[in-house]
Coordinates of C-alpha atoms in Angstrom, one line a residue:
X1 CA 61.5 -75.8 -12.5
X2 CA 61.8 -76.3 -9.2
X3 CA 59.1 -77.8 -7.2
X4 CA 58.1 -77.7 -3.5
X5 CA 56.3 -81.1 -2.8
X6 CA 54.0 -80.7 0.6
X7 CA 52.5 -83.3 2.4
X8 CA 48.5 -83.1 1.6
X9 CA 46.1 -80.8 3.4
X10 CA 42.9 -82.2 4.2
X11 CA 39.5 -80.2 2.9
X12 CA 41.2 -78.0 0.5
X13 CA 37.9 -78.9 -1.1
X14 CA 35.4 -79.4 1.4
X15 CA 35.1 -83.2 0.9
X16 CA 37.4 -83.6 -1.8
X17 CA 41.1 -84.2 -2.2
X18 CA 43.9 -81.1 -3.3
X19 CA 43.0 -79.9 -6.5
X20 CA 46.8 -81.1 -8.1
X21 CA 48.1 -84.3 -6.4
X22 CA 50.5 -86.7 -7.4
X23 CA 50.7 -90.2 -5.5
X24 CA 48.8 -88.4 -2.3
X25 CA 51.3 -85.0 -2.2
X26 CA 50.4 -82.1 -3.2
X27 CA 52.4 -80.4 -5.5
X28 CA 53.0 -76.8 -5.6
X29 CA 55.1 -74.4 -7.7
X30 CA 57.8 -72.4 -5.4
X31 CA 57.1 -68.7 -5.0
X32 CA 56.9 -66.4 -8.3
X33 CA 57.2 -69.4 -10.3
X34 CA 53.4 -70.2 -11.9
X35 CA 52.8 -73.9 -11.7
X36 CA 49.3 -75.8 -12.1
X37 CA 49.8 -79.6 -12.1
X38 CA 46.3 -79.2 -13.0
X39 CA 46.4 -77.7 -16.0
X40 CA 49.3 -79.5 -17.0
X41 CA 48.5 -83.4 -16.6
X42 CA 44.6 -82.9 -17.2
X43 CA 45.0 -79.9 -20.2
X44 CA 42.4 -77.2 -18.3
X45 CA 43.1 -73.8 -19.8
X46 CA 42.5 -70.6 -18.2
X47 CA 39.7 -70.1 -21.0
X48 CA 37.6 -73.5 -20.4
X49 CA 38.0 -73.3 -16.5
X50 CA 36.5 -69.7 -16.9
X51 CA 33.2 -71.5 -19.0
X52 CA 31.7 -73.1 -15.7
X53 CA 33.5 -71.1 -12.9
X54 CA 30.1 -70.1 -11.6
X55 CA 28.8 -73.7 -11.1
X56 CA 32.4 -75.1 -9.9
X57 CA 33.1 -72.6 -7.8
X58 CA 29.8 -72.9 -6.4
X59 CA 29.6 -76.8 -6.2
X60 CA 33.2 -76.9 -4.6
X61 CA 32.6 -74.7 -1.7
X62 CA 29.1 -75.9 -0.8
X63 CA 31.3 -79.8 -0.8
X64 CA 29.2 -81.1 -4.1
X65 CA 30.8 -83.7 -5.3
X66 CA 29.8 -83.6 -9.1
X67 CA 33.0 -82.3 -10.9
X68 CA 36.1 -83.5 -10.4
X69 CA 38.9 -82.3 -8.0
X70 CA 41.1 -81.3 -10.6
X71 CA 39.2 -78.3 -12.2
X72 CA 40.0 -76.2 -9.1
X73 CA 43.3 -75.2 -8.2
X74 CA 44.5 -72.8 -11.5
X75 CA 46.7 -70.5 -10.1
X76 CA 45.6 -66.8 -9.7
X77 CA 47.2 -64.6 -11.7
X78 CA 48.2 -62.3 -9.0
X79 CA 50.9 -63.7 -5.6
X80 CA 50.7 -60.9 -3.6
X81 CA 47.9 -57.9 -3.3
X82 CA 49.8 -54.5 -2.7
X83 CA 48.3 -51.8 -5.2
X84 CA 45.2 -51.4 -7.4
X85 CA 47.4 -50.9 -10.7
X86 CA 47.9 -54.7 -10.5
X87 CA 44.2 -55.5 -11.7
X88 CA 42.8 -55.5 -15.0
X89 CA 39.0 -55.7 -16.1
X90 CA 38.7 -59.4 -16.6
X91 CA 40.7 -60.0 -13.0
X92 CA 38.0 -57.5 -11.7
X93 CA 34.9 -59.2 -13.0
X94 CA 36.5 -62.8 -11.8
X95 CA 37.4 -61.9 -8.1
X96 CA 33.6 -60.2 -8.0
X97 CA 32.5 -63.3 -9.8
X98 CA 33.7 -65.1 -7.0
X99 CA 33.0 -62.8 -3.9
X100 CA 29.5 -63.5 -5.2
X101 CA 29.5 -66.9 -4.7
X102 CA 30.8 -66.3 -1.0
X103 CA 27.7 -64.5 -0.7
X104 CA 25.9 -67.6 -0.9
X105 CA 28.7 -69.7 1.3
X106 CA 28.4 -66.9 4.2
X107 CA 24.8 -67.6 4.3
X108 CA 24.8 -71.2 4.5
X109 CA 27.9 -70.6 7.3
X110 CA 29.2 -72.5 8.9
X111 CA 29.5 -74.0 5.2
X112 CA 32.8 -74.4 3.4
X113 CA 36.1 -76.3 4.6
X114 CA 37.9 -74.7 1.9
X115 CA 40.8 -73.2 3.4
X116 CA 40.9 -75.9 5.9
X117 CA 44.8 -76.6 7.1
X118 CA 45.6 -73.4 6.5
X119 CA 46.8 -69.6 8.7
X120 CA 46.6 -66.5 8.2
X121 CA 48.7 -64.1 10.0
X122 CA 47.1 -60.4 10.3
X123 CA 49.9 -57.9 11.1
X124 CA 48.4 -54.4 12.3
X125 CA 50.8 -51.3 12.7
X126 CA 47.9 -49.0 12.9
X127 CA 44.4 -49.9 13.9
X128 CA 41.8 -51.3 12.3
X129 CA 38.0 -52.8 13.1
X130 CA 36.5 -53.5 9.6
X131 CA 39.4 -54.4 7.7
X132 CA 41.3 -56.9 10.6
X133 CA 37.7 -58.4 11.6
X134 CA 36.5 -58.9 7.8
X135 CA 39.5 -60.5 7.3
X136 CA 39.7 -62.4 10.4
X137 CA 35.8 -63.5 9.3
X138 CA 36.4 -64.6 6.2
X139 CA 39.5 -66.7 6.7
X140 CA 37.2 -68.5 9.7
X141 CA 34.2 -68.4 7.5
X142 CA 36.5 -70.6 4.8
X143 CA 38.0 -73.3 7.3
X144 CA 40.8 -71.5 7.7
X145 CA 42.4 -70.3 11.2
X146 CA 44.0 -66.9 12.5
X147 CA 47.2 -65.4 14.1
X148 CA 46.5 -61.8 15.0
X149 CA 48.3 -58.7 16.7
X150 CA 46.3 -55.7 16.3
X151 CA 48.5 -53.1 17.7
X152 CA 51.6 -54.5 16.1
X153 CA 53.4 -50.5 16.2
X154 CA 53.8 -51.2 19.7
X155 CA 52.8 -54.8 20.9
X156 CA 55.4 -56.5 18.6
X157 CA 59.2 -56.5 18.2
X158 CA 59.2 -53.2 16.0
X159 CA 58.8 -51.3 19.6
X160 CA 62.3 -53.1 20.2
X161 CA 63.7 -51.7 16.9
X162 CA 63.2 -54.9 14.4
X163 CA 63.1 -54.1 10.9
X164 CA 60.3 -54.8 8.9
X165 CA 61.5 -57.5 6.7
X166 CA 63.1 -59.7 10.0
X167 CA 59.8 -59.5 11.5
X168 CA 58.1 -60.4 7.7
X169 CA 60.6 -63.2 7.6
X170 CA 59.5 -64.9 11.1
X171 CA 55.9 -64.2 10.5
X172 CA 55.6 -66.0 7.2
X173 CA 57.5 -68.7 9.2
X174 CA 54.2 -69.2 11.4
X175 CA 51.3 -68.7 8.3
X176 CA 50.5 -69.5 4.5
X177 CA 49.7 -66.0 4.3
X178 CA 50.3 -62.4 5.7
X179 CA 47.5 -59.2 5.9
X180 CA 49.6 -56.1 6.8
X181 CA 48.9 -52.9 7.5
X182 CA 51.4 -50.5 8.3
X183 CA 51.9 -46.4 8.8
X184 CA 54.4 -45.8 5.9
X185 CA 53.7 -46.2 2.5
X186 CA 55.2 -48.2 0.2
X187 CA 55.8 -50.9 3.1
X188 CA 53.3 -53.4 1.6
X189 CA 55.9 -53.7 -1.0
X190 CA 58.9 -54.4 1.0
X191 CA 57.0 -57.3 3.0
X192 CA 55.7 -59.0 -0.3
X193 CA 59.4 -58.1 -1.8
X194 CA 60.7 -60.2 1.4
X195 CA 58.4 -62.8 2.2
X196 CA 57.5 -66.3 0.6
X197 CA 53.8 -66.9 1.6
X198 CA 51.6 -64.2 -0.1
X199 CA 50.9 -60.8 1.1
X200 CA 47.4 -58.6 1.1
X201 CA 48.2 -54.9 1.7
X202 CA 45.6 -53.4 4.4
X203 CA 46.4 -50.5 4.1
X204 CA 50.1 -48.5 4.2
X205 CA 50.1 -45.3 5.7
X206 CA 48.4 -42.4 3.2
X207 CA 49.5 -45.1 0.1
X208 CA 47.1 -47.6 -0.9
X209 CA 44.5 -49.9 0.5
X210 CA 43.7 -52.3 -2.5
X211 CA 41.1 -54.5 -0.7
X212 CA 39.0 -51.6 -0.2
X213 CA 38.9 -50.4 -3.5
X214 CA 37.7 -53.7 -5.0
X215 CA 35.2 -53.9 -2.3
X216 CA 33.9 -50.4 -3.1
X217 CA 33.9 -51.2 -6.7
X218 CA 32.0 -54.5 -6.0
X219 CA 29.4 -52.5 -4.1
X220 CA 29.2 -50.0 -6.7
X221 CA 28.3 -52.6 -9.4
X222 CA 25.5 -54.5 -6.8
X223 CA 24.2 -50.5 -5.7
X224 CA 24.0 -49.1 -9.2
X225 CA 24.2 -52.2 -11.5
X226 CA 26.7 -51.1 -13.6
X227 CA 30.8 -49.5 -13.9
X228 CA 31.1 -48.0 -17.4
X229 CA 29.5 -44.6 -17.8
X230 CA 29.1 -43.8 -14.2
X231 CA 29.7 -40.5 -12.0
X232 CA 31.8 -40.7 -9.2
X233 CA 31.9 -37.8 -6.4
X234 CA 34.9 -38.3 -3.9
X235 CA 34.4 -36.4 -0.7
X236 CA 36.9 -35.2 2.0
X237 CA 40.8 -35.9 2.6
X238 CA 41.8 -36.7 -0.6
X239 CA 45.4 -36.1 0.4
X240 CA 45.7 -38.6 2.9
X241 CA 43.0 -40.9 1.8
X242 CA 44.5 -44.0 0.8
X243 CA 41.0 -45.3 -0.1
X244 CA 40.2 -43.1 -2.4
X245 CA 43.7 -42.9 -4.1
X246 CA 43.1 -46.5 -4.6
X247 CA 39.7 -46.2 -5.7
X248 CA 40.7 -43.8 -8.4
X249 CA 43.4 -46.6 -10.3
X250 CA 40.4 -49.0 -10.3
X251 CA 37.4 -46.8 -12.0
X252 CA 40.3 -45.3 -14.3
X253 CA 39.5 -49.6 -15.9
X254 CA 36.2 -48.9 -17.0
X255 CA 34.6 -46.6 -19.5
X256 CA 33.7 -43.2 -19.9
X257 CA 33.7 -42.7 -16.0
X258 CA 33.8 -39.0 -14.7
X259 CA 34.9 -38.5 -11.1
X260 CA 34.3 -35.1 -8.9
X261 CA 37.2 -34.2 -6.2
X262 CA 35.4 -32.0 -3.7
X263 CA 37.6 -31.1 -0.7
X264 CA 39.1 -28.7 1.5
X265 CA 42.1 -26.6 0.0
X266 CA 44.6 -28.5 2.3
X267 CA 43.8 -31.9 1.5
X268 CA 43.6 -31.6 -2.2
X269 CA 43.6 -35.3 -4.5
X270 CA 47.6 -35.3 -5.3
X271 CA 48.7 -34.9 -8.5
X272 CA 50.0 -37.9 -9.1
X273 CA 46.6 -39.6 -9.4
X274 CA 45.1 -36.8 -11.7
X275 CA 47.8 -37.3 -14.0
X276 CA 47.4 -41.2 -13.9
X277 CA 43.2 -40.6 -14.6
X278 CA 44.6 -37.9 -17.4
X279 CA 47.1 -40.2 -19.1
X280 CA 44.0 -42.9 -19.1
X281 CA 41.8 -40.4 -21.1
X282 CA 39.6 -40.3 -17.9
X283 CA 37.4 -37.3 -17.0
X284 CA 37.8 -35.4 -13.7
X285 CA 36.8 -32.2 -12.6
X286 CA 37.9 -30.5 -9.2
X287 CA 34.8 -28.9 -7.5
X288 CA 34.2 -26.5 -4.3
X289 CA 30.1 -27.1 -4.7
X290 CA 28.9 -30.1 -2.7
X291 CA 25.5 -29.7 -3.7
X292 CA 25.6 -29.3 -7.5
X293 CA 28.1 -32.4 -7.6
X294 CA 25.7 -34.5 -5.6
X295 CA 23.0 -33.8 -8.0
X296 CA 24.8 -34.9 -10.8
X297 CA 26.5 -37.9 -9.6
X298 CA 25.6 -41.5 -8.9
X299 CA 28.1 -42.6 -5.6
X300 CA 28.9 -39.4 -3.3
X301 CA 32.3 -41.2 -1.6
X302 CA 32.3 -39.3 1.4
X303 CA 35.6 -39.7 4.1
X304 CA 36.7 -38.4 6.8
X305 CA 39.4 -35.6 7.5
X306 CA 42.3 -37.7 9.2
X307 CA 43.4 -36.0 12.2
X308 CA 46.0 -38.5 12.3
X309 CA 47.8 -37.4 9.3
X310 CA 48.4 -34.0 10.1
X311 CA 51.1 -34.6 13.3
X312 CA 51.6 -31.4 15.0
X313 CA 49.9 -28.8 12.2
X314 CA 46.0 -29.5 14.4
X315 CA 45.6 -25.7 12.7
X316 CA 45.3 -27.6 9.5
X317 CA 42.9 -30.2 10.4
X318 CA 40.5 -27.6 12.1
X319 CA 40.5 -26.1 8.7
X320 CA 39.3 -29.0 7.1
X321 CA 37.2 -30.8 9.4
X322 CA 33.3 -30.1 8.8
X323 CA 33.6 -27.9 6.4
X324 CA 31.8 -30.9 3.6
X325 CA 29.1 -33.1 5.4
X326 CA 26.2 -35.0 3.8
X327 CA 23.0 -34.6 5.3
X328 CA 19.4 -34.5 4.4
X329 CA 20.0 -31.3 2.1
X330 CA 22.6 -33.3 0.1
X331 CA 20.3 -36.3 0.3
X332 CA 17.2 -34.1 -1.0
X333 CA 19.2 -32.7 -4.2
X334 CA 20.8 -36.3 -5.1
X335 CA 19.2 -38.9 -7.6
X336 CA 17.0 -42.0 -6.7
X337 CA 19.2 -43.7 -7.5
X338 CA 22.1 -42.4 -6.5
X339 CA 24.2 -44.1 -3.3
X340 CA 26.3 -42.1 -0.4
X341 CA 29.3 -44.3 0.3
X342 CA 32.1 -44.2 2.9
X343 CA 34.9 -46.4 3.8
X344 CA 34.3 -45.9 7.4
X345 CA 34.8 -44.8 10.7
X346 CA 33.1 -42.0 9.6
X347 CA 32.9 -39.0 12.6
X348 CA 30.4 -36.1 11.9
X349 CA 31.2 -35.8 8.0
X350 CA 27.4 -37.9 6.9
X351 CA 24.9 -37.2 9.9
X352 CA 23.2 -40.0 11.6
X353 CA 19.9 -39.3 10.2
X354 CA 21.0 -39.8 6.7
X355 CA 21.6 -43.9 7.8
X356 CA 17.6 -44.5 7.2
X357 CA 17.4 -43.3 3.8
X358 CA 17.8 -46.3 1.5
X359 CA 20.6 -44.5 -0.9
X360 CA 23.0 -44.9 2.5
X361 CA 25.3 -47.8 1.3
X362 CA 28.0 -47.4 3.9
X363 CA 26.9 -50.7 6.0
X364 CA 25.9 -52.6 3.2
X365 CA 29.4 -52.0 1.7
X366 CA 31.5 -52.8 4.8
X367 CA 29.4 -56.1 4.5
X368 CA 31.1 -56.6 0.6
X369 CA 34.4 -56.2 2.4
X370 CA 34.0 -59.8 4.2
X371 CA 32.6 -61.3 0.6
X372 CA 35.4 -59.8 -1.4
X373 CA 38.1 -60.8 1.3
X374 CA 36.6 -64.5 1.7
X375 CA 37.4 -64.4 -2.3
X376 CA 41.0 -63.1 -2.2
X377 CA 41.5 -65.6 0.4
X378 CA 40.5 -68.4 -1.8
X379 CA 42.2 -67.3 -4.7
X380 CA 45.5 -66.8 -3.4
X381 CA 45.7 -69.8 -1.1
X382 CA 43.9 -72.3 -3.5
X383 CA 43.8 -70.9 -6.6
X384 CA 40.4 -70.8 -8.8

């Protein structure tokens, strides 16, 4: 195997020295080729690291020096983060294992040094507040530091005609890892398919946005307090929605989930995802009746109708727009403890009034985003 030796970055561990080193350098495993010095030379297997990854985890990035440096550092499973498909149950409950510990290290901020020595490079083709910031936040919140372009479509060499994988290739020249989001899907792919540093898709066109399905899965499990056996309303522009196509792979892990597509005629869930939740024995029902599905569900996943999908055919998104909206009748036929979610910007699809009831989750979920992207950060750039 082929082995790229780096000179030592300080604070990995806050306090502490790189999880694998040999002689002072750090030694890393070259790009799809899983290496953990770590687990070679000290014998710590994926099962034993998992026993106490609560308390190391917890000890490591609050720079407690009572376990040694070597039990951090196994490699994630995963290099790059493009589509929800790639995660399985026991990934799941370890990233949200972890994002719940950065609960604790956002609190006690300015905190960890973990990501100390390294960049990020966030690469925007379309804009973005949550998703750029919360990332921006929780590389900062780590130690780490930040290379930004938020209107990357035309503030970047693409408005010059540069192809996606040149400007990939320079980028990951400048950062240890990329966040990208871009118009067209299937994009996310070709960057991770071209670069060397890892990449996090943020989102790619009407494709997938993987961070905000774990995120919204994550807040489901805190709101609700549990996955398996849940009902699962999805609201809105289910055509275009890459949120809620992404969404949809990750409640297909879990047991006997039911999910509720309610949505105008022309922005339809596409038939690629009911045939995924089919072929995964998973129930789903298509529905016209906003009110009867919001008293039968636990999470009404409301979004918005996205003008900016329908080009020239505004006929279309008139038709859509308003014609589902949560307000204080939905709230009043809902469960106690049932939540109303949405991925946000929202327009005039959940009314303003509806914020003050306690079953409104939207804010407290954008708040997982920063948790669950402090944790990705970790795990891709340092390993558990």
């Amino acid at each position: 195997m082929r082995l790229a030796i780096h000179p030592p970055r300080a604070g990995i561990l806050s306090g502490s020295s790189p999880p694998a080193t040999v002689l002072g350098w750090n030694v890393q495993a070259t790009r799809h080729q899983p290496f953990s010095l770590a687990s070679t030379v000290f014998g710590v297997s994926r099962q034993s690291g998992r026993l106490s990854m609560r308390s190391r985890i917890h000890s490591q990035l609050l720079g407690i020096q009572n376990t040694p440096s070597f039990s951090a550092g196994k490699k994630f499973q995963l290099d790059d983060l493009i589509e929800a498909q790639q995660f399985d149950r026991e990934i799941l409950a370890d990233i949200f294992e972890v994002a719940h510990e950065m609960e604790k290290v956002e609190k006690n901020s300015p905190g960890s040094q973990v990501l100390k020595g390294y960049l990020m490079a966030t690469l925007f083709y379309e804009p973005s507040t949550r998703t750029r910031l919360s990332f921006e936040s929780a590389m900062k919140r780590l130690g780490g530091e930040v290379l930004t372009t938020e209107n990357a479509r035309e503030f970047s060499s693409a408005a010059k005609g540069e192809t996606l994988e040149d400007t990939i290739r320079t980028v990951e020249g400048y950062s240890d890892i990329i966040v990208m989001r871009h118009f067209e899907s299937g994009a996310a792919k070709r960057a991770a398919a071209t670069a060397e540093v890892p990449v996090i898709n943020a989102g790619d066109g009407p494709g997938q946005h993987p961070t905000q399905a774990l995120l919204d899965v994550y807040t489901i499990d805190r709101e609700i307090g549990k996955l398996d056996g849940i009902k699962v309303a999805l609201v809105g522009d289910l055509a275009n929605g890459r949120t809620v196509r992404s969404l949809a792979y990750l409640l297909a892990k879990y047991q006997d989930v039911k999910i509720y597509f309610v949505s105008p005629d022309v922005v339809k869930m596409k038939d690629d995802i009911k045939d995924y939740l089919t072929s995964k024995r998973v129930e789903w029902e298509e529905s016209a009746d906003l009110m009867e599905v919001a008293s039968k569900c636990d999470v009404l996943y409301q979004t918005r109708i996205q003008r900016e999908r329908f080009g020239k055919r505004i006929d279309l998104y008139e038709e859509a727009r308003g014609k589902y909206i949560v307000d204080h009748d939905v709230l009043n036929v809902m469960q106690n403890h049932a939540v109303v979610m949405h991925p946000l910007p929202r327009l005039d699809e959940i009314t303003v009034d509806v914020d003050a009831d306690p079953r409104a989750a939207y804010f407290r979920q954008a708040k997982n985003g920063l948790y669950i992207r402090m944790a990705l950060l970790k795990l891709l750039l340092v390993g558990w």
